[in-house]
Amino acid sequence: MTGDDIFQLFAYLLPAVVTGAIAFYFFRLHTKNEDGRRRYLLHKDAQKDALPIRLQAYERMVLFLERISINSLVVRVAPQGKNKNDYENLLIKQIETEFEHNLSQQIYMSDECWNIIKAAKNATIQIIRSAGMSETESPDKLREDILNQTMEKQSPSSTALSFIKKEIGDLW
């Protein structure tokens, strides 16, 4: 094989290699684009299925926050005896029971939102405990003390509710 033959072979082979490389590049680009499109469609379908469940979780947490708001809680849960400590423990038990009932909802919301809900629950319990430290002896007087404490400032539940509303607005 002479140099002319090798050069001629190379001249025939070069366009085929260039055409093959261009075809490979476009095929890889097309495959990557199709993969991205499939992932987008799967994600879109998953979002479509998950959004109602997430909204239901937020609804349940709104209901929880409404049920543990001081005004609602004190009106809904009446004292069962004459001991203020029993009433204080009953209120706290109601809050804890409601919270435990809704624990699974945390997987559908952000960590920040869940932490704010927990903080609202703990702050509500703290309000009840601080009112229970007063000198009052009757559960009815304890109810008044608890309500008086919340009249002066915004309740923890309403703060958490406003955060939930903001987070739901961000979902759209």
mmCIF file of C-alpha atoms in Angstrom:
data_model
loop_
_atom_site.group_PDB
_atom_site.id
_atom_site.type_symbol
_atom_site.label_atom_id
_atom_site.label_comp_id
_atom_site.label_asym_id
_atom_site.label_seq_id
_atom_site.Cartn_x
_atom_site.Cartn_y
_atom_site.Cartn_z
ATOM 1 C CA MET A 1 0.000 0.000 0.000
ATOM 2 C CA THR A 2 1.429 3.268 -1.074
ATOM 3 C CA GLY A 3 1.049 6.659 0.518
ATOM 4 C CA ASP A 4 -1.514 7.629 -2.117
ATOM 5 C CA ASP A 5 -3.654 4.611 -1.241
ATOM 6 C CA ILE A 6 -3.523 5.405 2.467
ATOM 7 C CA PHE A 7 -4.375 9.030 1.788
ATOM 8 C CA GLN A 8 -7.270 7.995 -0.444
ATOM 9 C CA LEU A 9 -8.521 5.534 2.232
ATOM 10 C CA PHE A 10 -8.278 8.290 4.820
ATOM 11 C CA ALA A 11 -10.174 10.666 2.530
ATOM 12 C CA TYR A 12 -13.018 8.151 2.240
ATOM 13 C CA LEU A 13 -12.997 7.318 5.961
ATOM 14 C CA LEU A 14 -12.918 10.909 7.284
ATOM 15 C CA PRO A 15 -16.433 11.938 6.112
ATOM 16 C CA ALA A 16 -17.867 8.680 7.493
ATOM 17 C CA VAL A 17 -16.237 9.275 10.911
ATOM 18 C CA VAL A 18 -17.415 12.911 10.987
ATOM 19 C CA THR A 19 -20.947 11.894 9.980
ATOM 20 C CA GLY A 20 -20.929 9.139 12.630
ATOM 21 C CA ALA A 21 -19.720 11.543 15.334
ATOM 22 C CA ILE A 22 -22.382 14.119 14.443
ATOM 23 C CA ALA A 23 -25.067 11.410 14.398
ATOM 24 C CA PHE A 24 -23.870 10.129 17.794
ATOM 25 C CA TYR A 25 -23.929 13.678 19.241
ATOM 26 C CA PHE A 26 -27.477 14.368 18.024
ATOM 27 C CA PHE A 27 -28.696 10.936 19.113
ATOM 28 C CA ARG A 28 -27.262 11.485 22.601
ATOM 29 C CA LEU A 29 -28.814 14.981 22.735
ATOM 30 C CA HIS A 30 -32.180 13.576 21.655
ATOM 31 C CA THR A 31 -31.998 10.753 24.221
ATOM 32 C CA LYS A 32 -31.134 13.191 27.004
ATOM 33 C CA ASN A 33 -34.002 15.487 25.978
ATOM 34 C CA GLU A 34 -36.462 12.563 25.922
ATOM 35 C CA ASP A 35 -35.267 11.419 29.339
ATOM 36 C CA GLY A 36 -35.792 14.912 30.729
ATOM 37 C CA ARG A 37 -39.262 15.087 29.176
ATOM 38 C CA ARG A 38 -40.226 11.721 30.690
ATOM 39 C CA ARG A 39 -38.981 12.794 34.117
ATOM 40 C CA TYR A 40 -40.925 16.038 33.849
ATOM 41 C CA LEU A 41 -44.119 14.194 32.926
ATOM 42 C CA LEU A 42 -43.654 11.714 35.785
ATOM 43 C CA HIS A 43 -43.011 14.558 38.209
ATOM 44 C CA LYS A 44 -46.057 16.415 36.913
ATOM 45 C CA ASP A 45 -48.250 13.333 37.381
ATOM 46 C CA ALA A 46 -46.861 12.775 40.865
ATOM 47 C CA GLN A 47 -47.532 16.417 41.772
ATOM 48 C CA LYS A 48 -51.077 16.121 40.450
ATOM 49 C CA ASP A 49 -51.660 13.106 42.711
ATOM 50 C CA ALA A 50 -49.803 14.512 45.728
ATOM 51 C CA LEU A 51 -51.284 18.014 45.779
ATOM 52 C CA PRO A 52 -54.725 16.970 47.082
ATOM 53 C CA ILE A 53 -53.074 14.886 49.794
ATOM 54 C CA ARG A 54 -50.831 17.787 50.813
ATOM 55 C CA LEU A 55 -53.792 20.161 50.895
ATOM 56 C CA GLN A 56 -55.705 17.680 53.038
ATOM 57 C CA ALA A 57 -52.756 17.539 55.448
ATOM 58 C CA TYR A 58 -52.725 21.328 55.697
ATOM 59 C CA GLU A 59 -56.490 21.292 56.272
ATOM 60 C CA ARG A 60 -56.082 18.827 59.114
ATOM 61 C CA MET A 61 -53.375 20.944 60.702
ATOM 62 C CA VAL A 62 -55.566 24.043 60.405
ATOM 63 C CA LEU A 63 -58.311 22.115 62.181
ATOM 64 C CA PHE A 64 -55.793 21.052 64.838
ATOM 65 C CA LEU A 65 -54.674 24.643 65.378
ATOM 66 C CA GLU A 66 -58.273 25.830 65.596
ATOM 67 C CA ARG A 67 -59.085 23.123 68.128
ATOM 68 C CA ILE A 68 -56.117 23.987 70.347
ATOM 69 C CA SER A 69 -56.558 27.729 70.171
ATOM 70 C CA ILE A 70 -57.075 28.909 73.731
ATOM 71 C CA ASN A 71 -60.539 30.366 73.185
ATOM 72 C CA SER A 72 -61.826 27.281 71.414
ATOM 73 C CA LEU A 73 -60.167 24.845 73.801
ATOM 74 C CA VAL A 74 -61.393 26.467 77.006
ATOM 75 C CA VAL A 75 -64.945 26.733 75.700
ATOM 76 C CA ARG A 76 -65.009 23.186 74.294
ATOM 77 C CA VAL A 77 -63.386 21.443 77.277
ATOM 78 C CA ALA A 78 -65.326 22.081 80.460
ATOM 79 C CA PRO A 79 -63.925 21.266 83.904
ATOM 80 C CA GLN A 80 -64.995 17.861 85.176
ATOM 81 C CA GLY A 81 -64.345 18.505 88.828
ATOM 82 C CA LYS A 82 -63.407 21.144 91.361
ATOM 83 C CA ASN A 83 -59.621 20.717 91.158
ATOM 84 C CA LYS A 84 -57.802 23.252 88.982
ATOM 85 C CA ASN A 85 -54.803 20.937 88.480
ATOM 86 C CA ASP A 86 -57.076 18.258 87.055
ATOM 87 C CA TYR A 87 -58.543 20.802 84.653
ATOM 88 C CA GLU A 88 -55.085 22.014 83.645
ATOM 89 C CA ASN A 89 -54.004 18.423 82.981
ATOM 90 C CA LEU A 90 -57.223 17.759 81.048
ATOM 91 C CA LEU A 91 -56.566 20.730 78.751
ATOM 92 C CA ILE A 92 -52.980 19.658 78.145
ATOM 93 C CA LYS A 93 -54.080 16.066 77.537
ATOM 94 C CA GLN A 94 -56.591 17.303 74.936
ATOM 95 C CA ILE A 95 -53.842 19.186 73.118
ATOM 96 C CA GLU A 96 -51.448 16.232 73.204
ATOM 97 C CA THR A 97 -54.144 13.835 71.993
ATOM 98 C CA GLU A 98 -55.042 16.111 69.092
ATOM 99 C CA PHE A 99 -51.365 16.454 68.215
ATOM 100 C CA GLU A 100 -50.694 12.711 68.323
ATOM 101 C CA HIS A 101 -53.717 12.152 66.102
ATOM 102 C CA ASN A 102 -52.169 14.397 63.437
ATOM 103 C CA LEU A 103 -48.506 13.375 63.690
ATOM 104 C CA SER A 104 -48.489 11.648 60.318
ATOM 105 C CA GLN A 105 -49.307 14.919 58.523
ATOM 106 C CA GLN A 106 -45.744 16.141 58.947
ATOM 107 C CA ILE A 107 -44.555 14.121 55.950
ATOM 108 C CA TYR A 108 -46.677 16.288 53.634
ATOM 109 C CA MET A 109 -45.434 19.697 54.794
ATOM 110 C CA SER A 110 -42.145 21.498 55.066
ATOM 111 C CA ASP A 111 -39.959 21.140 58.138
ATOM 112 C CA GLU A 112 -40.322 24.848 58.844
ATOM 113 C CA CYS A 113 -44.112 24.638 58.832
ATOM 114 C CA TRP A 114 -44.113 21.542 61.051
ATOM 115 C CA ASN A 115 -41.749 23.221 63.527
ATOM 116 C CA ILE A 116 -44.014 26.274 63.697
ATOM 117 C CA ILE A 117 -47.019 24.040 64.397
ATOM 118 C CA LYS A 118 -45.091 22.267 67.166
ATOM 119 C CA ALA A 119 -44.028 25.619 68.589
ATOM 120 C CA ALA A 120 -47.675 26.773 68.604
ATOM 121 C CA LYS A 121 -48.684 23.620 70.455
ATOM 122 C CA ASN A 122 -45.897 24.032 73.011
ATOM 123 C CA ALA A 123 -46.640 27.732 73.481
ATOM 124 C CA THR A 124 -50.318 26.951 74.097
ATOM 125 C CA ILE A 125 -49.355 24.362 76.713
ATOM 126 C CA GLN A 126 -47.011 26.904 78.278
ATOM 127 C CA ILE A 127 -49.821 29.464 78.520
ATOM 128 C CA ILE A 128 -52.006 26.920 80.291
ATOM 129 C CA ARG A 129 -49.207 25.938 82.674
ATOM 130 C CA SER A 130 -48.330 29.531 83.500
ATOM 131 C CA ALA A 131 -51.991 30.288 84.235
ATOM 132 C CA GLY A 132 -52.080 27.159 86.401
ATOM 133 C CA MET A 133 -49.291 28.554 88.563
ATOM 134 C CA SER A 134 -51.549 31.349 89.756
ATOM 135 C CA GLU A 135 -53.123 31.369 93.199
ATOM 136 C CA THR A 136 -56.570 30.449 91.910
ATOM 137 C CA GLU A 137 -58.142 27.290 93.250
ATOM 138 C CA SER A 138 -61.198 26.753 91.069
ATOM 139 C CA PRO A 139 -61.153 25.490 87.503
ATOM 140 C CA ASP A 140 -63.562 28.252 86.451
ATOM 141 C CA LYS A 141 -61.167 30.912 87.696
ATOM 142 C CA LEU A 142 -58.353 29.108 85.863
ATOM 143 C CA ARG A 143 -60.397 29.346 82.657
ATOM 144 C CA GLU A 144 -60.702 33.087 83.162
ATOM 145 C CA ASP A 145 -56.979 33.440 83.831
ATOM 146 C CA ILE A 146 -56.126 31.503 80.678
ATOM 147 C CA LEU A 147 -58.472 33.619 78.575
ATOM 148 C CA ASN A 148 -57.132 36.841 80.100
ATOM 149 C CA GLN A 149 -53.572 35.878 79.182
ATOM 150 C CA THR A 150 -54.488 35.445 75.544
ATOM 151 C CA MET A 151 -56.567 38.610 75.280
ATOM 152 C CA GLU A 152 -53.451 40.764 75.495
ATOM 153 C CA LYS A 153 -51.491 39.101 72.689
ATOM 154 C CA GLN A 154 -51.898 37.110 69.512
ATOM 155 C CA SER A 155 -52.464 33.414 70.126
ATOM 156 C CA PRO A 156 -49.792 30.946 69.016
ATOM 157 C CA SER A 157 -52.377 29.153 66.873
ATOM 158 C CA SER A 158 -53.153 32.250 64.833
ATOM 159 C CA THR A 159 -49.452 32.790 64.141
ATOM 160 C CA ALA A 160 -49.111 29.223 62.899
ATOM 161 C CA LEU A 161 -52.310 29.552 60.862
ATOM 162 C CA SER A 162 -50.986 32.593 59.046
ATOM 163 C CA PHE A 163 -47.791 30.695 58.215
ATOM 164 C CA ILE A 164 -49.807 27.748 56.843
ATOM 165 C CA LYS A 165 -51.842 30.105 54.674
ATOM 166 C CA LYS A 166 -48.634 31.610 53.303
ATOM 167 C CA GLU A 167 -47.160 28.199 52.581
ATOM 168 C CA ILE A 168 -50.310 27.035 50.806
ATOM 169 C CA GLY A 169 -50.189 30.204 48.722
ATOM 170 C CA ASP A 170 -46.665 29.247 47.675
ATOM 171 C CA LEU A 171 -47.888 25.848 46.430
ATOM 172 C CA TRP A 172 -49.750 27.454 43.548
#
